[in-house]
Every structure is written in C-alpha cells, then in structure tokens.
Amino acid sequence: MTTITMSTGESLIFFGLIAAVTMFTRFLPFLLFPENKKTPKYVEYLGLVLPYAIIGMLVVYCLKNATPLAYPFALPELISVVSIGLLQKWRNNMLLSIGGGTLLYMVLVQAVFV
Amino acid sequence: MAVSPGNIRKKALKAAFPYTIPVLTGFFVLGLAFGILISSKGYGFFWPTLVSIVVYAGSMQFVAVGMMAGGLEPLSIILMTLMVNARHLFYGLSMLEKYRGTGWMKPYLIFGLCDETYSILCTTEPAEGVDKNWFRFFVTLLNQIYWVVGSTVGGFIGMVIPFNTTGIDFALTALFIVIFLTQWQNVKGRPSALIGIFCAFLCRLIFGPDGFLIPAMLCILLTMTVLRQPLEKRYNRP
C-alpha cells in the first residue's frame, strides 16, 4: 500500500498546479487567436487534421509501458486491445467495450500473467 | 411568437442529452476507476470530487495519481501536465470558429473542452431551431457532471471496499481505443490517425517511455506540414 508523502497543503498545491497548467493549455489558442482576428489558414488546417493524429498518439502513449520482448510479452495489452475492438464491433456500446476491456486487463495482470 | 429563455434552455438540454449518453457510460466507469485509484492512495472523501471539478482532465488525473508518490516537484508536475495536455492546444485551434460569439459561456466551454466533449462538438451540429450555444453548453456541462459523479462514487467505493486496483487505469487506454475506432469510421481522417500512431511509435522506440510525447508531437506537426497539400485535398473532397 502506498502511503501519503505530501501534506494536505502540498497536495492542494500539487493539484492546483495541474489545474492551472491544464487551463493554460485549453485557453491558450483562444488567447492567441481572439474573435476579432482571422485565424491563419495553416492553423485552420491543423485544427482539421490533428485530432485524429492525437488520439492515435494517445493510444500509443497509454501502451508505452508494454514489454513485447520480456515477460509477459505485452500479452495482457494485446489480448485486451483486441477484445475491446471485437466488443466495440459487436455491440458498439462504449460502456461494454471500456468496462469489459478494463476488467479483462485487470484479471490478466492480477491473476493470469503474475 | 415570443420564446421564453426557459424554453430555449429546456429545448437545448433535451437535444444535448442523447449525444452525451455514450460519454455518460464511459465517464462513469472511468470516473469510478479514478475515484477508486486515488482513494487507494489515501486520498478519499472530498479529494476525487475536488480534483475532478477543478482539474477535469481524465488522462492527466490518472497520471497525477502516479506522480503523487514522488511528492511535490513543481517543475516535473508542470512539464508533465504540459506534455499530457498539449493536445488541448489542437482542440482549441479547431474550435476557434465554433466558439465565436458564445459570450459568457465561452470561459466554461473552453474550460470543459475534454477529449470526449471535443469529439462530440467537433462533429455535431444541433437540429434546426435548437440554440447552438446552449446546446454546446449543456453537452459540456453534462459530461463534466458524469465525470464528477463517477469520481465521487468511486472514491467512496475505494474507501469502503479494499480493492486490488492493479490495471484499473487501463480504463483510459480502453477509452482512447474506443474513440480511435469511432474516428476510424471517418475515412477522411485515417491518414492523420496513422501518422499519429506512426510518429508516436517511432518516438517511443527512440526516446523511451518517459520522454517521447513532446518529440512525438513535433514529429506529427512536421509530418502534417510536409503533407499539407495532399491531406488538405483529401479533407476538402466532398
């Protein structure tokens, strides 16, 4: 069990910093390109194509700690990802896909590939 | 015929709710996972609720729980948040036009622009006769409510039932995979999606698991800039 290493005050600063930087990333584009200015064409293009690329990047980011060359050879991740794909194709129900995939992964890392 | 402001709001709420149903289920499970996880680190009671209200960035909240063991290290916290949340810059860029003239709602619309709210609002226009601004406001608000309620409930479950939480953060991976598969159905976006995966994978191999997000984003930006002409043509095709 992990124990708390921060005081309540430190924890508040910890999450306060995260909240402030998160807001910064969300507000910056609107501050850089205010309503009375025309958005550059290049920026409009980026707004169009980037969302797809970023989700692809996030999938890789989430799987960054998988170890395909050492035990358990990324098998928990692989099995769960394929199952999510199949569940999604079968029912197209987010709850089922996310809940089912997560439970499967938890069972795999806690009980199967120990 | 005069339409009362109350009616406009009610109509917009009714129009917004169905679009948020997939997020309702996804966020509830994910919020639950976050609440259980953070309370397993000794942060029960008000913590999950507070963090989900003021931070409201799912992936970063999970990352934050992992970083708590390292204590208060301001610089690494700021850099990590910037890296994990830099994608918001791109969301903002593509919502500049839609959020024009939204008045007092604008700060909240921007504050609440998470992955899921973005994925609804960037593709959806409300039906004729529904106030667009109120529609966007309710989609944003409902999604945050689901997230906060899920986190709160998860926090209490985590305090009452001791839980082996190993692997529960996979809920986030699952969410992104589902969003990815949903986006994949739009043929126009496939090259961009592949560019994102390829750049991230390449940078993960080169830079290792802990420092590859910024290089990956630069690599994506560069590739998009080089391939602007063919990609733009593809998007503008009817």
XYZ file of C-alpha atoms in Angstrom:
352
model
C 0.000 0.000 0.000
C 1.383 3.415 -0.917
C 1.375 5.952 1.886
C 0.841 9.691 1.532
C 4.111 11.536 1.164
C 2.556 15.010 0.900
C 0.742 17.129 3.488
C -2.772 18.397 2.722
C -1.336 21.808 1.804
C 1.231 20.259 -0.520
C -1.446 18.107 -2.113
C -3.600 21.190 -2.760
C -0.649 22.926 -4.433
C 0.085 19.706 -6.378
C -3.418 19.571 -7.876
C -3.651 23.373 -8.123
C -0.593 23.396 -10.379
C -2.046 20.651 -12.552
C -5.358 22.531 -12.799
C -3.621 25.805 -13.718
C -1.416 24.256 -16.418
C -4.389 22.305 -17.809
C -6.396 25.540 -18.083
C -3.413 27.192 -19.737
C -3.382 24.515 -22.479
C -7.117 24.933 -23.039
C -7.240 28.737 -23.080
C -4.030 29.491 -24.990
C -5.407 29.037 -28.541
C -8.311 31.361 -27.764
C -5.930 33.960 -26.338
C -3.598 33.704 -29.347
C -6.416 33.947 -31.879
C -9.093 36.250 -30.409
C -12.515 36.627 -32.013
C -11.735 39.844 -33.831
C -8.747 38.329 -35.670
C -8.929 35.973 -38.646
C -7.387 32.570 -37.926
C -4.460 31.786 -40.277
C -5.201 29.146 -42.936
C -2.361 26.938 -41.694
C -3.846 26.896 -38.183
C -7.269 26.035 -39.583
C -5.703 23.125 -41.469
C -4.025 21.869 -38.289
C -7.337 22.080 -36.448
C -8.781 19.803 -39.098
C -6.157 17.033 -39.202
C -4.618 16.989 -35.731
C -7.491 15.497 -33.671
C -7.178 12.146 -35.457
C -3.400 12.055 -35.071
C -3.560 12.988 -31.404
C -5.925 10.164 -30.483
C -3.593 7.755 -32.325
C -0.710 9.181 -30.332
C -2.631 8.789 -27.062
C -3.299 5.116 -27.763
C 0.459 4.589 -28.162
C 1.047 6.704 -25.044
C -1.254 4.506 -22.960
C 0.549 1.375 -24.125
C 4.019 2.851 -23.655
C 4.991 0.585 -20.760
C 4.132 -2.685 -22.503
C 7.120 -5.031 -22.820
C 6.878 -7.032 -26.060
C 10.379 -8.511 -25.656
C 10.192 -9.596 -21.999
C 7.631 -11.441 -19.882
C 4.614 -11.093 -20.214
C 5.435 -10.104 -23.811
C 2.724 -7.415 -23.941
C 0.144 -10.205 -23.960
C -2.246 -8.597 -21.397
C -2.314 -5.432 -23.506
C -2.620 -7.274 -26.797
C -5.440 -9.549 -25.626
C -7.350 -6.653 -24.040
C -6.968 -4.313 -27.032
C -8.191 -6.994 -29.443
C -11.132 -7.764 -27.125
C -12.085 -4.078 -26.965
C -12.036 -3.952 -30.767
C -14.240 -7.037 -31.015
C -16.667 -5.834 -28.313
C -16.923 -2.450 -29.998
C -17.586 -4.061 -33.363
C -20.136 -6.445 -31.866
C -22.266 -4.069 -29.799
C -20.913 -0.565 -30.467
C -21.538 0.167 -26.781
C -18.888 2.292 -25.056
C -19.722 1.043 -21.559
C -19.420 -2.599 -22.572
C -16.177 -2.064 -24.501
C -14.458 0.048 -21.846
C -15.791 -1.851 -18.818
C -15.226 -5.283 -20.365
C -11.747 -4.437 -21.654
C -10.665 -2.968 -18.308
C -11.972 -5.899 -16.239
C -10.290 -8.353 -18.600
C -6.987 -6.496 -18.329
C -7.231 -6.408 -14.515
C -7.841 -10.153 -14.377
C -4.954 -10.767 -16.782
C -2.376 -8.711 -14.844
C -3.614 -9.727 -11.380
C -4.309 -13.433 -11.842
C -3.018 -14.796 -15.152
C 0.306 -13.166 -16.018
C 1.662 -12.781 -12.496
C -44.369 34.323 -31.128
C -42.099 35.073 -28.209
C -39.924 32.215 -26.968
C -39.021 32.384 -23.308
C -35.404 31.882 -22.288
C -36.500 28.945 -20.146
C -37.912 27.157 -23.192
C -34.760 27.738 -25.209
C -32.719 26.176 -22.431
C -35.044 23.222 -21.996
C -35.055 22.533 -25.715
C -31.262 22.688 -25.905
C -30.886 20.370 -22.906
C -33.261 17.857 -24.497
C -31.274 17.999 -27.743
C -27.914 17.712 -25.989
C -28.609 14.773 -23.680
C -28.796 11.947 -26.274
C -25.385 12.903 -27.670
C -23.850 12.582 -24.228
C -25.179 9.086 -23.461
C -22.040 7.244 -24.697
C -19.939 9.596 -22.582
C -22.249 9.040 -19.616
C -21.401 5.353 -19.566
C -17.726 5.787 -20.467
C -17.118 8.596 -17.987
C -18.969 6.869 -15.196
C -16.743 3.784 -15.482
C -13.613 5.873 -15.934
C -14.524 8.300 -13.132
C -15.261 5.310 -10.914
C -11.817 3.898 -11.735
C -10.182 7.237 -10.940
C -12.056 7.583 -7.642
C -11.116 4.058 -6.542
C -7.492 4.566 -7.589
C -6.951 7.908 -5.832
C -8.708 6.812 -2.635
C -6.478 3.709 -2.576
C -3.572 6.157 -2.180
C -5.164 7.642 0.927
C -6.995 10.464 -0.874
C -10.612 9.605 -0.155
C -13.541 11.810 0.938
C -13.572 15.128 -0.926
C -10.414 14.558 -2.998
C -11.819 12.712 -6.041
C -14.682 15.226 -6.285
C -12.436 18.269 -5.874
C -9.837 17.066 -8.398
C -12.493 16.143 -10.969
C -14.134 19.571 -10.647
C -11.030 21.785 -10.841
C -8.649 19.719 -12.995
C -11.181 17.900 -15.201
C -8.663 16.212 -17.489
C -9.083 12.449 -17.301
C -5.741 11.196 -18.541
C -3.808 13.775 -16.513
C -5.718 12.844 -13.362
C -4.574 9.237 -13.754
C -1.015 10.358 -14.462
C -1.194 12.638 -11.401
C -2.064 9.719 -9.123
C 1.079 8.000 -10.371
C 3.130 11.120 -9.657
C 1.820 11.630 -6.119
C 4.323 9.136 -4.732
C 7.110 11.425 -5.953
C 5.881 14.287 -3.755
C 5.566 17.969 -4.643
C 8.029 18.515 -7.520
C 6.640 21.661 -9.206
C 8.828 21.615 -12.321
C 8.212 17.995 -13.229
C 4.492 18.405 -12.472
C 4.237 21.427 -14.782
C 6.190 19.736 -17.593
C 4.231 16.504 -17.326
C 0.901 18.373 -17.386
C 2.056 20.354 -20.423
C 3.045 17.170 -22.241
C -0.057 15.165 -21.437
C -2.405 18.092 -22.112
C -0.693 19.709 -25.091
C -3.324 18.101 -27.312
C -5.811 20.635 -25.884
C -3.999 23.280 -27.916
C -5.119 21.437 -31.020
C -8.682 21.066 -29.776
C -8.787 24.800 -29.111
C -7.489 25.556 -32.568
C -10.272 23.567 -34.205
C -12.998 25.108 -32.019
C -11.978 28.750 -32.542
C -14.735 29.309 -35.106
C -17.496 27.373 -33.334
C -16.935 29.168 -30.022
C -17.051 32.606 -31.624
C -19.696 34.834 -30.054
C -20.676 32.468 -27.253
C -20.444 35.319 -24.733
C -20.443 34.494 -21.028
C -20.467 30.757 -21.718
C -17.160 30.876 -23.508
C -14.842 30.534 -20.491
C -16.710 27.430 -19.312
C -16.906 25.941 -22.829
C -13.116 26.286 -23.075
C -12.504 25.029 -19.532
C -14.617 21.931 -20.186
C -13.153 21.044 -23.581
C -12.018 17.499 -22.752
C -11.416 14.705 -25.308
C -14.993 13.462 -25.234
C -16.734 16.845 -25.268
C -14.447 17.790 -28.121
C -15.223 14.613 -30.048
C -18.965 15.352 -29.776
C -18.850 19.068 -30.522
C -16.373 18.983 -33.401
C -18.658 16.696 -35.400
C -22.164 17.624 -34.237
C -24.472 20.488 -35.133
C -27.777 20.627 -33.237
C -31.040 20.288 -35.155
C -32.818 23.283 -36.647
C -34.426 25.508 -34.032
C -32.128 24.469 -31.194
C -29.929 27.196 -29.748
C -26.357 26.237 -30.701
C -24.678 27.925 -27.777
C -26.932 26.407 -25.138
C -26.576 23.028 -26.867
C -22.774 23.201 -26.590
C -23.023 24.454 -23.044
C -25.182 21.511 -21.950
C -23.023 18.899 -23.722
C -20.001 20.313 -21.873
C -21.779 20.541 -18.520
C -23.465 17.109 -18.651
C -20.151 15.431 -19.474
C -18.433 17.064 -16.527
C -21.289 16.093 -14.227
C -20.913 12.413 -15.253
C -17.193 12.603 -14.598
C -17.550 14.241 -11.171
C -20.321 11.886 -10.041
C -18.354 8.811 -11.202
C -15.222 10.007 -9.369
C -17.160 10.715 -6.184
C -18.882 7.327 -6.136
C -15.560 5.610 -6.963
C -13.880 7.429 -4.090
C -16.393 6.081 -1.597
C -16.258 2.557 -3.027
C -12.467 2.690 -2.732
C -12.696 3.713 0.924
C -15.276 1.090 1.887
C -14.068 -1.910 -0.114
C -10.332 -2.579 -0.181
C -9.564 -3.102 -3.826
C -6.682 -4.502 -5.805
C -6.546 -1.646 -8.295
C -3.671 -3.027 -10.377
C -4.591 -2.492 -14.011
C -7.645 -0.273 -13.377
C -6.001 2.644 -15.200
C -6.402 0.558 -18.354
C -9.906 2.112 -18.470
C -8.231 5.149 -20.004
C -6.488 3.066 -22.663
C -9.812 1.430 -23.432
C -11.496 4.820 -23.781
C -8.908 6.095 -26.259
C -9.101 2.880 -28.263
C -12.875 3.226 -28.490
C -12.559 6.893 -29.563
C -9.922 5.846 -32.081
C -12.177 3.151 -33.547
C -15.070 5.633 -33.740
C -12.888 8.148 -35.571
C -11.568 5.385 -37.845
C -15.066 5.103 -39.347
C -14.495 8.518 -40.888
C -12.372 7.627 -43.905
C -11.091 11.188 -44.316
C -9.241 11.090 -41.015
C -7.447 7.772 -41.494
C -4.140 9.103 -42.874
C -3.920 11.554 -39.940
C -4.679 8.769 -37.466
C -1.935 6.591 -38.957
C 0.532 9.496 -38.912
C -0.223 9.947 -35.201
C 0.347 6.278 -34.391
C 3.477 6.023 -36.533
C 5.155 9.175 -35.149
C 4.336 8.225 -31.566
C 5.564 4.656 -32.043
C 8.792 5.817 -33.679
C 9.481 8.344 -30.909
C 8.648 5.781 -28.212
C 11.344 3.493 -29.716
C 13.896 6.305 -29.916
C 13.216 8.266 -26.723
C 11.916 5.578 -24.368
C 8.631 5.531 -22.417
C 9.106 8.655 -20.284
C 10.083 11.451 -22.649
C 8.579 10.730 -26.030
C 5.356 12.792 -26.045
C 6.907 16.147 -26.988
C 9.133 14.665 -29.742
C 6.078 12.757 -30.985
C 4.007 15.950 -31.185
C 6.790 17.767 -33.038
C 7.128 14.799 -35.400
C 3.344 14.895 -36.052
C 3.407 18.676 -36.666
C 6.320 18.308 -39.078
C 4.683 15.459 -40.997
C 1.384 17.346 -41.230
C 3.198 20.421 -42.514
C 5.123 18.462 -45.159
C 1.993 16.582 -46.284
C -0.303 19.623 -46.136
C -1.239 19.704 -49.829
C -2.356 16.074 -50.297
C -4.038 15.929 -46.860
C -5.918 19.177 -47.327
C -7.143 17.983 -50.703
C -8.436 14.804 -49.076
C -10.340 16.718 -46.399
C -11.897 19.174 -48.797
C -13.183 16.437 -51.061
C -16.971 16.222 -50.694
